GROMACS .gro file of N, CA and C in nm:
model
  429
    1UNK      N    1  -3.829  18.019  -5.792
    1UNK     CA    2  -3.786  18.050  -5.658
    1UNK      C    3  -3.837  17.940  -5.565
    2UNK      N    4  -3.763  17.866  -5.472
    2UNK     CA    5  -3.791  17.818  -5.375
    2UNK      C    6  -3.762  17.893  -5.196
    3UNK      N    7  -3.824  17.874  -5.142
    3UNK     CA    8  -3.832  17.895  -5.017
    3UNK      C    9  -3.847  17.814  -4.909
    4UNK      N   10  -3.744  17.726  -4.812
    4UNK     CA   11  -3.825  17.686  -4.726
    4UNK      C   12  -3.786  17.756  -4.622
    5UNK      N   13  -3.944  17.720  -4.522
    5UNK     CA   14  -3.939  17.831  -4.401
    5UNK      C   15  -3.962  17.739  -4.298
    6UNK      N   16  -3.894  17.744  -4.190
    6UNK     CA   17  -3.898  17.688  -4.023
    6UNK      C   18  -3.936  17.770  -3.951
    7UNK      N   19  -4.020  17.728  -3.850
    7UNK     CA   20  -4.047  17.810  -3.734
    7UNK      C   21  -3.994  17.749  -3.667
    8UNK      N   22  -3.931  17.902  -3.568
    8UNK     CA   23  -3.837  17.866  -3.462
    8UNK      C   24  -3.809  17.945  -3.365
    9UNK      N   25  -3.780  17.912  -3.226
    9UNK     CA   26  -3.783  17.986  -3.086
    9UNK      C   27  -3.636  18.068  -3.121
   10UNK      N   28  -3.521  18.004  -3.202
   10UNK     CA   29  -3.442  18.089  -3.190
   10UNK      C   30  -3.329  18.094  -3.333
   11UNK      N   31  -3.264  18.136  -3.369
   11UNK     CA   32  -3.185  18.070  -3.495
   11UNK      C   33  -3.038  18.189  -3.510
   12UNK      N   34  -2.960  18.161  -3.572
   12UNK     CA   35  -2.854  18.206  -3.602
   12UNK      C   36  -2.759  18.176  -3.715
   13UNK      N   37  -2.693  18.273  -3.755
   13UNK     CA   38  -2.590  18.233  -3.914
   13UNK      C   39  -2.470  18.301  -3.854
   14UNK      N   40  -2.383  18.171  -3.865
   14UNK     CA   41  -2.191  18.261  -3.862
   14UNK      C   42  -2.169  18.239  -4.033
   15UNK      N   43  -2.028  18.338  -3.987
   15UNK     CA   44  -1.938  18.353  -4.116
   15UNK      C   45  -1.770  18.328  -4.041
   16UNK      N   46  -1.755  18.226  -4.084
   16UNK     CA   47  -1.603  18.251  -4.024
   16UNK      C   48  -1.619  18.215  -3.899
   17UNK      N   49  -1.739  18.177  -3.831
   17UNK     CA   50  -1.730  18.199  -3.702
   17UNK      C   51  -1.775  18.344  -3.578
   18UNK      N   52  -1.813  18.426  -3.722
   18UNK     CA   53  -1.898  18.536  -3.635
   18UNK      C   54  -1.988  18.528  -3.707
   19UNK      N   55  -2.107  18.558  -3.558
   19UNK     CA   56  -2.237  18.545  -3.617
   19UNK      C   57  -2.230  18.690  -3.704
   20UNK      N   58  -2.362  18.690  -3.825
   20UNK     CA   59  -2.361  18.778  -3.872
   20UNK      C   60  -2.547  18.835  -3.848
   21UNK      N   61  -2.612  18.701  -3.836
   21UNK     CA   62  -2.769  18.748  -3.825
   21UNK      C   63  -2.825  18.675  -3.726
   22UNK      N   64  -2.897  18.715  -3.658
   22UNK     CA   65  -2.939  18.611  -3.508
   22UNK      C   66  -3.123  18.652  -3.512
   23UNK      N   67  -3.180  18.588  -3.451
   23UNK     CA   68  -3.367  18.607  -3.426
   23UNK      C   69  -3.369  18.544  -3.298
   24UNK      N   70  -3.478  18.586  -3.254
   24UNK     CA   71  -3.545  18.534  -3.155
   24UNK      C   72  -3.665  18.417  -3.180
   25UNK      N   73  -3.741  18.432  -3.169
   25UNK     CA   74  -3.875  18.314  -3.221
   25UNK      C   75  -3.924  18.398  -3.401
   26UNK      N   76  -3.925  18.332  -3.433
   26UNK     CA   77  -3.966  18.336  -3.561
   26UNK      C   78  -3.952  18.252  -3.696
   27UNK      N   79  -3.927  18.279  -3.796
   27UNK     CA   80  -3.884  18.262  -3.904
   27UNK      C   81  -3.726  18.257  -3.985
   28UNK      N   82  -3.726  18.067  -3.997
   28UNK     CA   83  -3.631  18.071  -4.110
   28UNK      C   84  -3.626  18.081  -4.271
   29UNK      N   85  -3.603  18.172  -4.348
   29UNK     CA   86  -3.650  18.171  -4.492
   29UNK      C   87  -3.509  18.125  -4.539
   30UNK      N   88  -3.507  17.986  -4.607
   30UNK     CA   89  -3.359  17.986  -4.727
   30UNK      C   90  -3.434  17.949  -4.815
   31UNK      N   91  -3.366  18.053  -4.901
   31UNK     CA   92  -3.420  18.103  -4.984
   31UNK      C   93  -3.326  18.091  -5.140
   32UNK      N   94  -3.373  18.041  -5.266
   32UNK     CA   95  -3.283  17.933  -5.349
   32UNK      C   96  -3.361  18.031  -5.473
   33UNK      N   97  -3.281  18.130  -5.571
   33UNK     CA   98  -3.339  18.215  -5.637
   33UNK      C   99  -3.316  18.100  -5.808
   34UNK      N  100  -3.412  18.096  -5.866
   34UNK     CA  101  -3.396  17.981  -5.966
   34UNK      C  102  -3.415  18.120  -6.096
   35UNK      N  103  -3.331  18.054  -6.229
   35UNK     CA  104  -3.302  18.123  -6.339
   35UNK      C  105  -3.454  18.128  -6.375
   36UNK      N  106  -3.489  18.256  -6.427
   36UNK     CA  107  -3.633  18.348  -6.465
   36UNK      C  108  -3.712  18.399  -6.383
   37UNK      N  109  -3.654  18.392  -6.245
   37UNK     CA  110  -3.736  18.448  -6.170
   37UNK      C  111  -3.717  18.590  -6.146
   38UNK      N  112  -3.794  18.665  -6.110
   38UNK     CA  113  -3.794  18.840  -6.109
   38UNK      C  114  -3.805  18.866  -5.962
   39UNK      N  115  -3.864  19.024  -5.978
   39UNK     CA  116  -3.855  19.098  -5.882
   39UNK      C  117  -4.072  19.065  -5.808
   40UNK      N  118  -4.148  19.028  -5.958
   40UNK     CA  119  -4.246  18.988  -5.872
   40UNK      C  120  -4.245  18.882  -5.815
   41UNK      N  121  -4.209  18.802  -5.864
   41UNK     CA  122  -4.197  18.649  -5.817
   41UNK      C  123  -4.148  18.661  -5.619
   42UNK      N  124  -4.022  18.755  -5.692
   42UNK     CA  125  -3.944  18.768  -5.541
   42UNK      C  126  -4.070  18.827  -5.392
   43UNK      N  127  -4.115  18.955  -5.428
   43UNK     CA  128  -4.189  19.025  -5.390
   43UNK      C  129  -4.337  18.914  -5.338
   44UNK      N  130  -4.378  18.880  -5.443
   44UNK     CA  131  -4.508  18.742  -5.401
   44UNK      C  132  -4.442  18.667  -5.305
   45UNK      N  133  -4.318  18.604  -5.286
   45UNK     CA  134  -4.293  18.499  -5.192
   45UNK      C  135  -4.294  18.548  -5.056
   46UNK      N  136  -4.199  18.692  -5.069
   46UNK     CA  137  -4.224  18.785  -4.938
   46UNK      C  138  -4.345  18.791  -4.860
   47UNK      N  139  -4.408  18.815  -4.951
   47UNK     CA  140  -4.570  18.819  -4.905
   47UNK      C  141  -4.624  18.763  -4.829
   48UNK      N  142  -4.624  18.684  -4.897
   48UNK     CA  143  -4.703  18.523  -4.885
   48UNK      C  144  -4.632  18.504  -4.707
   49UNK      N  145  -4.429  18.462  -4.717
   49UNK     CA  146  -4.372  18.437  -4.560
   49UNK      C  147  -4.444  18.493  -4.477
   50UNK      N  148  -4.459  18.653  -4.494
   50UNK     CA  149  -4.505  18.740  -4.406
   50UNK      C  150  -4.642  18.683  -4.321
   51UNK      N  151  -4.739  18.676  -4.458
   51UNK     CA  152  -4.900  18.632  -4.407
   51UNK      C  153  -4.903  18.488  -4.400
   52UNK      N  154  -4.839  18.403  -4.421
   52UNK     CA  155  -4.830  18.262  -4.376
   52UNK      C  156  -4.901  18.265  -4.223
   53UNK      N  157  -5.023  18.175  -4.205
   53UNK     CA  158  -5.046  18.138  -4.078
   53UNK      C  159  -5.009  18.015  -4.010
   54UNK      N  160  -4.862  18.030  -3.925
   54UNK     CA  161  -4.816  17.899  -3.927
   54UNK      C  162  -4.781  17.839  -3.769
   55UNK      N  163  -4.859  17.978  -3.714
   55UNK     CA  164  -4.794  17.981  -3.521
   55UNK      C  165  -4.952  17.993  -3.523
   56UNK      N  166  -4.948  17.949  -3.366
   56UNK     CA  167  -5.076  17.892  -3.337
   56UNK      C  168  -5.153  18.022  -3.206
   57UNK      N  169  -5.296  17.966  -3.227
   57UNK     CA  170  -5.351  18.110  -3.168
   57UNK      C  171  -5.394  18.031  -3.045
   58UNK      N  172  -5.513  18.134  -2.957
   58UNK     CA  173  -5.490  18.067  -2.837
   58UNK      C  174  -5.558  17.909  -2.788
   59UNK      N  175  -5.625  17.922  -2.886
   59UNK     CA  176  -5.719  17.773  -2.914
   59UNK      C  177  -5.579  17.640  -3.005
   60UNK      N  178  -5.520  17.696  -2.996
   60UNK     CA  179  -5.396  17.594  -3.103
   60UNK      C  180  -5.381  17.577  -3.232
   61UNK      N  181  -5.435  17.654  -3.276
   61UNK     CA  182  -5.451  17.618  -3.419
   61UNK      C  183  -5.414  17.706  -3.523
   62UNK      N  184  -5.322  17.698  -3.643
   62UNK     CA  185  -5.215  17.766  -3.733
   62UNK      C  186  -5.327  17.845  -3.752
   63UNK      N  187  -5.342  18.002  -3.668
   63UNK     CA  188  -5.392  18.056  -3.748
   63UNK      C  189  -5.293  18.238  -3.684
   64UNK      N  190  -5.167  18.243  -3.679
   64UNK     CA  191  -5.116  18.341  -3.659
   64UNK      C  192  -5.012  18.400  -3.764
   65UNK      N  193  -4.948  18.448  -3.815
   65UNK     CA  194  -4.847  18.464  -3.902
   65UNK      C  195  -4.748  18.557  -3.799
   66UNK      N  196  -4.588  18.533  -3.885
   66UNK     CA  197  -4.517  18.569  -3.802
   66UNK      C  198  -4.540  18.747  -3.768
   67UNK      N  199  -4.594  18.810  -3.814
   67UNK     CA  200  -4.596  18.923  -3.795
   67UNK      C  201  -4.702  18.950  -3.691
   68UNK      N  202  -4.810  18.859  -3.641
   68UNK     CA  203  -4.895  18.857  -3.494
   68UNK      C  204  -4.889  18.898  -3.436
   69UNK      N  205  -4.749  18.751  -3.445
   69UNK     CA  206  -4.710  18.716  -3.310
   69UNK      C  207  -4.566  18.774  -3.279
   70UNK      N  208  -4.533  18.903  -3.362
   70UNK     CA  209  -4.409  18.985  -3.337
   70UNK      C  210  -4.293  18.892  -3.344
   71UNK      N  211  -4.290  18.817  -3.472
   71UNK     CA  212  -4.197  18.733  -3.453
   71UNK      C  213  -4.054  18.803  -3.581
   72UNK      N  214  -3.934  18.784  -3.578
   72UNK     CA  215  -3.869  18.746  -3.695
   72UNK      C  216  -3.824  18.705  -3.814
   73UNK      N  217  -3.745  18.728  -3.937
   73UNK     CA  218  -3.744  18.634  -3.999
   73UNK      C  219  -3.572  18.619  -4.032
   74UNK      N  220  -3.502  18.537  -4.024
   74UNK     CA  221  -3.410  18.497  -4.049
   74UNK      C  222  -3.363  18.471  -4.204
   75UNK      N  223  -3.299  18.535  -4.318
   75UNK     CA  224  -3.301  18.477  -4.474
   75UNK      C  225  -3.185  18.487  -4.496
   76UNK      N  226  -3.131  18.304  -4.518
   76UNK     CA  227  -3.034  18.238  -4.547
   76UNK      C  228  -3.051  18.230  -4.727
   77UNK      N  229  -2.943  18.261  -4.779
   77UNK     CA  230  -2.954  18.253  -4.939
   77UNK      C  231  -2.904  18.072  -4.956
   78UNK      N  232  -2.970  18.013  -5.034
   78UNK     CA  233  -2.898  17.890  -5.034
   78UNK      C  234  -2.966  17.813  -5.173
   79UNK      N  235  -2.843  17.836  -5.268
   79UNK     CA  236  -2.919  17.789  -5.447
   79UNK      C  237  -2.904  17.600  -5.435
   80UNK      N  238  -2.900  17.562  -5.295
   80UNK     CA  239  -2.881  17.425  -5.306
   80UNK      C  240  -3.026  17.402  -5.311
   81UNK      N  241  -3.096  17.490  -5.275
   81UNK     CA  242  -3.251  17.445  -5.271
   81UNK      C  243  -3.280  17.407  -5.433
   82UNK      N  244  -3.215  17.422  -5.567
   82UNK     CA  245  -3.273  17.458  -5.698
   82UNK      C  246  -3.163  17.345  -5.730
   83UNK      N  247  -3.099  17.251  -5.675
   83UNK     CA  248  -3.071  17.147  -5.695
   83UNK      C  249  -3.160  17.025  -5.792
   84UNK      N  250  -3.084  16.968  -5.868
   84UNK     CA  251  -3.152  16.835  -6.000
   84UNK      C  252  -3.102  16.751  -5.957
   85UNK      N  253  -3.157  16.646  -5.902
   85UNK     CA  254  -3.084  16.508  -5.867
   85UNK      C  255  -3.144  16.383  -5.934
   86UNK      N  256  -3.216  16.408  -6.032
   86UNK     CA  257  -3.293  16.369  -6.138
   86UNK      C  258  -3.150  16.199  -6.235
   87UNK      N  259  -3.073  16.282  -6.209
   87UNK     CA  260  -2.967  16.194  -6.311
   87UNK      C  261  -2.870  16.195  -6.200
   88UNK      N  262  -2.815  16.042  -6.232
   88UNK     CA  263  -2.661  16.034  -6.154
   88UNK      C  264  -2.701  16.051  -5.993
   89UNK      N  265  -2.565  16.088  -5.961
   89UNK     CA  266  -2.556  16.100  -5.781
   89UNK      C  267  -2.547  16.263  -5.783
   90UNK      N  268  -2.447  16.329  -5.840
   90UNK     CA  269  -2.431  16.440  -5.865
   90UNK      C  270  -2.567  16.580  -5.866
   91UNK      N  271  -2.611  16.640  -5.759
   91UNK     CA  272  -2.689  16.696  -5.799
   91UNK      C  273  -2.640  16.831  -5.894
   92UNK      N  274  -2.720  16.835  -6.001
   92UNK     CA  275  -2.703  16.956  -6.106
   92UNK      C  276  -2.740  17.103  -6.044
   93UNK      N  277  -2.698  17.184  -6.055
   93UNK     CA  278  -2.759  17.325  -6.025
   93UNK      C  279  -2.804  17.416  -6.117
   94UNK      N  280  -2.781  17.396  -6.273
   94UNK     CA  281  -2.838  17.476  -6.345
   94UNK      C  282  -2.956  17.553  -6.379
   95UNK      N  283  -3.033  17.475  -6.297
   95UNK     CA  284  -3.193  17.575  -6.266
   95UNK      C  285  -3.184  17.698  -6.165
   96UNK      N  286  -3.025  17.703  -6.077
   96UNK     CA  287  -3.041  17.805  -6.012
   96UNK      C  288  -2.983  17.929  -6.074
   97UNK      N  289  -2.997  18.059  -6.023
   97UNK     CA  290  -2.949  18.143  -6.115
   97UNK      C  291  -2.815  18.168  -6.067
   98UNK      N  292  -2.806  18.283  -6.140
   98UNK     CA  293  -2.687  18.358  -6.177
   98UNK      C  294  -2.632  18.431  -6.051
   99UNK      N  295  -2.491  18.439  -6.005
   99UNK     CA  296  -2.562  18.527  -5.861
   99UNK      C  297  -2.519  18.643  -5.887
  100UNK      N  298  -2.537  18.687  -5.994
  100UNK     CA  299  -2.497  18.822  -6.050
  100UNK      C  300  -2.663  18.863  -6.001
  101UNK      N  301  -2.741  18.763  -6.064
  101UNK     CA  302  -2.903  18.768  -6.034
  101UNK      C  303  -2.956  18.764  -5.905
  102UNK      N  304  -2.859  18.635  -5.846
  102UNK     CA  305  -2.995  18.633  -5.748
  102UNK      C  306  -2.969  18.680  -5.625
  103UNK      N  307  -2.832  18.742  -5.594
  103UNK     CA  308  -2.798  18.821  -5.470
  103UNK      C  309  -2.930  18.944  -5.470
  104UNK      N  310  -2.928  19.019  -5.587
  104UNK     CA  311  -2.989  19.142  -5.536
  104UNK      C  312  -3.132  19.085  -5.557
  105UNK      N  313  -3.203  18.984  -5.555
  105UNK     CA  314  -3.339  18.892  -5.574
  105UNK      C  315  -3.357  18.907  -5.399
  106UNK      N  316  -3.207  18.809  -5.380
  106UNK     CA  317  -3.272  18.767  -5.246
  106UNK      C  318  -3.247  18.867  -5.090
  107UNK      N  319  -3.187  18.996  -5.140
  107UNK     CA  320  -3.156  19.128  -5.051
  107UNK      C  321  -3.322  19.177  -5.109
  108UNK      N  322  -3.380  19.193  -5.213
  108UNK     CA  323  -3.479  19.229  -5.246
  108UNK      C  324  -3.666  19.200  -5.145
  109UNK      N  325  -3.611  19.028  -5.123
  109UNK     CA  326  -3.726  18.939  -5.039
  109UNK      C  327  -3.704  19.006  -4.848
  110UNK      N  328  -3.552  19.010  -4.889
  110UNK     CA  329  -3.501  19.065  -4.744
  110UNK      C  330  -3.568  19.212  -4.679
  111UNK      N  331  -3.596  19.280  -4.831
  111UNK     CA  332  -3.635  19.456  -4.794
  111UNK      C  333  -3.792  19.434  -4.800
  112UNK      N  334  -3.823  19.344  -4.852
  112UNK     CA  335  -3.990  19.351  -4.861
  112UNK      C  336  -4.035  19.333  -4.737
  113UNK      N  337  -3.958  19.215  -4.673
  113UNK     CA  338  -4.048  19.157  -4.565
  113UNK      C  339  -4.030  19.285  -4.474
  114UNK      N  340  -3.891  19.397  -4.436
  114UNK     CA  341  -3.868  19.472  -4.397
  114UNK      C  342  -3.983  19.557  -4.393
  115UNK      N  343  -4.023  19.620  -4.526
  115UNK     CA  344  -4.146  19.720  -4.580
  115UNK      C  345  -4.262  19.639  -4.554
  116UNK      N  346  -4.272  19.534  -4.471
  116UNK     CA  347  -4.415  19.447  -4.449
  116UNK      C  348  -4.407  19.485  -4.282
  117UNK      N  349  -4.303  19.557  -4.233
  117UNK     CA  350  -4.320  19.582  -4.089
  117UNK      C  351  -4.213  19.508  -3.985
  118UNK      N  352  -4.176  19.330  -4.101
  118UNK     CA  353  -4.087  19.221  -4.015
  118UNK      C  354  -3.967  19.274  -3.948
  119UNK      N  355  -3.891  19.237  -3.868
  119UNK     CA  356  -3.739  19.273  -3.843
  119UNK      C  357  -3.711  19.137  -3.893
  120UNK      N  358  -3.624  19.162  -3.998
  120UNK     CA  359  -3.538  19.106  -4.025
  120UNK      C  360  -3.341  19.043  -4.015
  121UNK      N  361  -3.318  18.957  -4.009
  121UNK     CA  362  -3.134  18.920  -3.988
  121UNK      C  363  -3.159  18.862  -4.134
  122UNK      N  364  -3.011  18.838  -4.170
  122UNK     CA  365  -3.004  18.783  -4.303
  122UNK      C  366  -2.884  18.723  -4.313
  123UNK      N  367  -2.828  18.613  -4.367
  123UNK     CA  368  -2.669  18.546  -4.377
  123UNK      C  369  -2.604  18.615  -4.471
  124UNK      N  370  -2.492  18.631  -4.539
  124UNK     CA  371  -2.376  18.656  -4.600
  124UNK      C  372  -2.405  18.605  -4.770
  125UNK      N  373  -2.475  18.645  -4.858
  125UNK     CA  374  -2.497  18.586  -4.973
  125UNK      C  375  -2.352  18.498  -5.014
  126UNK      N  376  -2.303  18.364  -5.073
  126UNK     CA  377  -2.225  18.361  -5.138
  126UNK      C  378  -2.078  18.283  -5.050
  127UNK      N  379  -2.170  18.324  -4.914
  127UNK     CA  380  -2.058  18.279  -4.801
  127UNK      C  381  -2.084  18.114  -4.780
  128UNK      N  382  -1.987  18.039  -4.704
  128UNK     CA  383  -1.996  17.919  -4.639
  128UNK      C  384  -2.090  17.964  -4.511
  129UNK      N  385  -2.148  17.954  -4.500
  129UNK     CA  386  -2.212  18.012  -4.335
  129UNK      C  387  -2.251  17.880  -4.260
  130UNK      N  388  -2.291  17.875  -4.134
  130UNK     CA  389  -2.294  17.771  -4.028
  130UNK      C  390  -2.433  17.818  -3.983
  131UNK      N  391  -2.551  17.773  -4.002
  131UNK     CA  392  -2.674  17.804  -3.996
  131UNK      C  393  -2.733  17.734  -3.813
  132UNK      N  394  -2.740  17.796  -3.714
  132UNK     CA  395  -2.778  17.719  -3.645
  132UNK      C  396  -2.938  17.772  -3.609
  133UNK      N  397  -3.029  17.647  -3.585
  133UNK     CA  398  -3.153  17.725  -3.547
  133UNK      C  399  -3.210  17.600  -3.454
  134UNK      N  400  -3.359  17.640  -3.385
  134UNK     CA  401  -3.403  17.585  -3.271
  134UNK      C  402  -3.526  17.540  -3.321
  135UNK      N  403  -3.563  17.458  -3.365
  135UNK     CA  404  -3.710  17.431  -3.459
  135UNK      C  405  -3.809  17.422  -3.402
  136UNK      N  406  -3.903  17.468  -3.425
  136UNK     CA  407  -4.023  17.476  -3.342
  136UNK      C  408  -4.154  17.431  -3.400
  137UNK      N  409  -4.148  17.310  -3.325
  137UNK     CA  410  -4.306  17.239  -3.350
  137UNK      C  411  -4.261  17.096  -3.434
  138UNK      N  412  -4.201  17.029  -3.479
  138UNK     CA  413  -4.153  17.111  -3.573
  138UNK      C  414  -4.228  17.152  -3.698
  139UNK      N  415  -4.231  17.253  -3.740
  139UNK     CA  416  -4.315  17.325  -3.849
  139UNK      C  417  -4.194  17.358  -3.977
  140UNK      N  418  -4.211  17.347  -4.085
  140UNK     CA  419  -4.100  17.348  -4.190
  140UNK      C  420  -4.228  17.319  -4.313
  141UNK      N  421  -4.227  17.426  -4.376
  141UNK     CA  422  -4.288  17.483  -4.496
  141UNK      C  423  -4.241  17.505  -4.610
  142UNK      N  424  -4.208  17.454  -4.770
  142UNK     CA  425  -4.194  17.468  -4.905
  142UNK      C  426  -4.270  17.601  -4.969
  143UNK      N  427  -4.222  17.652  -4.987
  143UNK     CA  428  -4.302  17.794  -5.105
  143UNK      C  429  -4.229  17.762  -5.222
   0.00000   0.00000   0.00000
């Protein structure tokens, strides 16, 4: 599983041209479900977004997580993250999974952070979506 996460004052996902998930300041998770990964794997990454200290306290310094500071999290599904560009120009995707697999993986990361207290938006698994967000700091994190 990969994850990267942005902090951000504001963010949004269309489909078609309608938005489908919008935040305020918080958290972007896209989120790239790779072949063998489970339901703990999924569940640990949740976690982890949740308690990430990555917004700053009143002295400045990363020590808040988005749930503090009442923030959001935004989770874009996107298996381009599990991309091989190892050979050729062509990046390979075969390390990502199945999306028989990893839809209900990454609705799964979506309900945890939920059951962690977060409000969550989420994009369209599977869709073309138009990701727009407002980056903040800028801060942009790998899990």
């Amino acid at each position: 599983m990969r994850v990267v996460l942005q902090r951000v004052t504001e963010a949004s996902v269309a489909v078609d041209g309608e938005v489908v998930g919008a935040i305020g300041p918080g958290l972007v998770a896209l989120v790239g479900i790779a072949d063998g990964d489970d339901e703990t794997v999924v569940r640990r990454a949740a976690e982890k977004t949740a308690a990430l200290r990555v917004f700053r306290d009143d002295a400045g310094r990363f020590d808040r997580s988005v749930a503090d500071v009442g923030g959001a999290v935004l989770v874009v599904s996107q298996f381009t993250l599990l991309a091989d560009t190892r050979k050729g120009n062509r990046p390979s995707f075969t390390d990502a999974a199945d999306p028989a697999i990893a839809a209900p993986l990454v609705d799964l990361y979506a309900d945890t952070l939920r059951g962690l207290g977060l409000t969550v938006a989420t994009g369209r698994f599977g869709a073309d979506m138009a990701v727009a967000l407002v980056n903040d700091g800028p801060v942009t994190i790998v899990l």
